[in-house]
Amino acid sequence: MEDRAIIQLDHVSKSFTVRSGIFGGRKNMQVIGDLSLSIGRGEVLCLVGESGCGKTTTGKLIVGLIKPTSGRILFEGKDIWSMNNEEFKDYRKAVQIIHQDPYSSLNPVHRIYNILSAPLFRHGLVRNRSEAEEKVLDLLDRVDLTPPGDFIYKYPHQLSGGQRQRVAIARSLTLNPKFIVADEAVSMLDVSIRLSIIELLRRLKEEMNVTFLFITHDLAMAKYFGWEGRIAVMYLGRIVEIGPTPRVIENPLHPYTKALLMAIPEADPQVTRNKTPMKLRSLDIPSLLNLPPGCSFNPRCPFWIEGTCDKEVPDMYEPENDHYVSCFLFRGK
Amino acid sequence: MKSREIVKRIFWEPLVIISRDKAGLIGFIFLLSILLLSFVGPYFVKLDTEVKLDKIYQFPSREHILGTDNQGRDIFSQIVNGGRDVIIVAFLAGLISTLIAVSLGSLSAYAGGFTDTVIMFITEIILTIPQFPLLAVLAAFVRLTNPTMLAFIIGFLGWPALARAIRSQVLSIKERDYIEAARVLDLGRMHIIFSEILPNMLSYIVISLIMAMTGAVYSQVGLIILGLVPFYGHNWGLMIQLAWTRGAIFYKGSIFYILSPIIAIVLFQWSAVTFTRSLEGIFNPRLRAGE
Amino acid sequence: MTREILNIENLFVEYSNIRGKVKAVRGVNLKLYKGENLALIGESGSGKTTLGTAIIRLLPSSGYIKDGRIVYKGNGNEYDISKFSEKELRQFRWKEIAMVFQSALNSFNPVLKVWDQIYDTARAHGISNRNFVKERAISLLRYVQLDPERVINSYPHELSGGMRQRVLIAMSLLLEPKILILDEPTTALDILTQRNIIELLRTIKADMGLSMIFISHDLSLAAELADRVAVMYAGAIVELGSVEDIFYRPKHPYTLGLIKAVPTVTAGFRELYSIPGSPPDLINLTPGCKFAPRCEYKNSVCEKDEPMLVEVGQDHFVACFRHKEIGNGR
Ligand SMILES: Nc1ncnc2c1ncn2[C@@H]1O[C@H](COP(=O)(O)OP(=O)(O)OP(=O)(O)O)[C@@H](O)[C@H]1O
Ligand SMILES: Nc1ncnc2c1ncn2[C@@H]1O[C@H](COP(=O)(O)OP(=O)(O)O)[C@@H](O)[C@H]1O
Ligand code: SF4
Ligand code: SF4
Ligand SMILES: [Mg+2]
Ligand SMILES: [Mg+2]
């Protein structure tokens, strides 16, 4: 695994300084705590978790938009924050991101041509306007904006949400990336449009052999897009379970993953009405400013072991091959 | 783009958009009229400097549509000839403050860290000094011999509030996803500032420029009324000051003398402010017609 | 015996904006029965919220009812809500029909404590007995599993998304309405919180026997709670039927597409299918079936006439010329 890894996170944590309350002083808020992760070349890793648990922060750390507070992020074995200029430039080109909101990810003052040609010119992939036009048309075609001639000179506001998201995807492809972070790339889109974007991503992955970190709060989408890959479940800035998608979905180990799967409303009346949700001890999600000691899930977990779960932080255990879980119920198994 | 298309985008569409907003349209028409009156008017209406003691404080008539002043000179001709300097000084001062504000504000926001702290510290200091008294003191020391000089002084003191606003605008645009995308695509700092951030602030900057101009009108006229800027020539501020010092308020007949420049100034300010409201529409590509 | 409590007849709602008239609701006919849960589903911009706000006459100022009637049957009488005056509306809203709006945070005034908002709502509808309101509010907050003492003295931003949603639900029940309209009650909430709100709505329904209208673009909410489902597309209802009919025997190509576009987690894999294209512009509508540009079943007739809702099974209505040919679900 290690030598195949394209991205590795090595005990990464990230804190932000925030003001608490109106008169409160500045506080350090740990958003990501001691995260270690390795993503193999050509793999799809789905990062799932609820809003605010740190998925986007993880994505931004990986594409180098923010620096970790501690720990290292390795791209093809090299720490990105101690790379020389040359190496960092290569990394920048190789690792791209697709944002959640197609309405804020495209600059409203530029036409699609300008949006897509700027990186091409900057990195010397094209030399003049006609080469750029040809390349842009080709990119638009690749993301199914056909006929591409209809789109190239439009402004973002003249496109629908789904079409904008396709442009954003095309932009992420301009520099022939090796790794793409798709941060909730479909969750702002309409139900009827989501699936076609997912299919597009899947096709690009196969055609261009791109590795994906697919961030989503929607387990069903993770299952659909990442069936052949792995799922990592995040809760309050930590990964609590990670393993091959079919096993995490069909045989979840962590109480939080189980609670999610038992609670998730589904678009099938018979399935969804027969669910018996797990009885949690509390409905409140702890604040990141005030995390409970021990396992972060312990105030809500029905299986908590008093004296252990509220005192110590569980390690990652591997009760099954390649299927890891951070919960004391699996210690020594 | 063909040149016809450019003409359409630059001239025709903005007019269409302005015409949609009633108040904005009225502001635009007034502003245009005042500008025409002040810059073209003087070629047709000569400043009346002839003292006519038999015509002191006359009420409006066909001959003198705004009446006459304390020396029997035509008020209308003074209004027509008194706007140019006021407007030029205001425009220059506004331009200077806006330029400084945009440069420092965006630098501060974009660079962050130490640069940000220093620039904001200077800004705060200038901001806490009361503007008008400072201007008054400065005017007393510096010999303001011409309008350009006055414009520079007002402009150099007028940027801090705007710089702070620009800084927060840039900070918010800096957080947009498209800026992040540009960073990940390694498009470079210059591209990000000039091609991604500033075009989005164009409307804000133009509106700020107009607001800075209106501010400069008040500072300027205020200084002149107080008699602190003895520059010669003829302008609305001077008219008020003269009317005031010649005790115009004691004569019933002098009402037009003192009110005319005041109304001219108020109209100019009001139409500029109202007009800016419709500018938003011109700069917002979503509202542009025909797309 | 099922009796109707609300009858929407041929309703048209429009918004005027600078580009023209947005035909947000076009010729909707819909009945709501006593004690039933009706779900209104469809994608963004299909007119769900507009229909909901038209029912309680809280359309934004640019919106207006162009035509049609909204008949409310209560206290042995019939009233046409669309003809109510402001004064009549004040007597009517929240007492007969209440609505919980999309995006729970924006429904609150950020500078007022929860108690002040509750009391203001009550007073606006003619109830100014402080103690009565307080008692009722406390019992309702407890009922929605909140700690009344803490919540009542909080500002909205001090509550989590799920708590705010529960406060809004409690507030909507303040005057014991007969009909409750909930616009996207679970959207943007965490899964565990969504589940909790769903269970809460189930309990409310069982305890109070209200009629509820759920508005959602999320099919799973309909699958969870609805007795009947109305599918909206481009301002019109294109299919209406029992939850089983809609999910297992859809007869409209759009419904079929929607159902097939949503993956499930715990059910087995099913074949997914995505609808090409995007919804039409509601200002410049083309003649014919509004779904035609995206429909793989369309023929020449579809582009000329717009299909009407016709009954294709018991209480199952479809607006499609070719409904007989649409596959029998899965
Ligand atoms: N205040 C308004 N002024 C003009 N048009 C409006 C206004 N509110 C809504 N519309 C338009 O009316 C149509 C229906 O909007 P509505 O909010 O009812 O949709 P919806 O189905 O609730 O969508 P969503 O799932 O996004 O909430 C849309 O085309 C929308 O753009
Ligand atoms: N720049 C920032 N400053 C302060 N807090 C932040 C910042 N970015 C994210 N956060 C906080 O970190 C937490 C995790 O955020 P995020 O990674 O965006 O979560 P997710 O993508 O899982 O919804 C949230 O509580 C969020 O408010
Ligand atoms: S470690 Fe303890 S509290 Fe945490 S999930 Fe496992 S059993 Fe529950
Ligand atoms: S009427 Fe025609 S176009 Fe419309 S849904 Fe039915 S088959 Fe498709
Ligand atoms: Mg996120
Ligand atoms: Mg809505």
Short mmCIF file of C-alpha atoms and ligand atoms in Angstrom, two decimals, chain C residues 252-253 289 291-292 295 297-299 302 307 319-322, ligand 4:
data_model
loop_
_atom_site.label_atom_id
_atom_site.label_comp_id
_atom_site.label_asym_id
_atom_site.label_seq_id
_atom_site.Cartn_x
_atom_site.Cartn_y
_atom_site.Cartn_z
CA HIS C 252 -45.08 9.42 -15.42
CA PRO C 253 -41.66 9.38 -17.06
CA CYS C 289 -45.79 18.76 -22.33
CA PHE C 291 -41.21 17.54 -19.73
CA ALA C 292 -40.97 16.72 -23.43
CA CYS C 295 -38.46 12.74 -22.03
CA TYR C 297 -41.03 8.61 -24.46
CA LYS C 298 -42.10 11.81 -26.20
CA ASN C 299 -43.77 11.76 -29.60
CA CYS C 302 -46.40 15.72 -26.73
CA PRO C 307 -51.48 16.50 -21.05
CA ALA C 319 -50.52 13.79 -16.74
CA CYS C 320 -48.89 11.97 -19.64
CA PHE C 321 -50.19 10.93 -23.03
CA ARG C 322 -48.24 7.71 -23.00
S1 SF4 D 4 -46.71 13.54 -22.38
FE1 SF4 D 4 -45.13 12.85 -23.78
S2 SF4 D 4 -43.38 14.15 -23.35
FE2 SF4 D 4 -44.80 14.38 -21.67
S3 SF4 D 4 -44.12 12.91 -20.19
FE3 SF4 D 4 -45.65 11.87 -21.37
S4 SF4 D 4 -44.54 10.87 -23.00
FE4 SF4 D 4 -43.14 12.34 -22.09
#
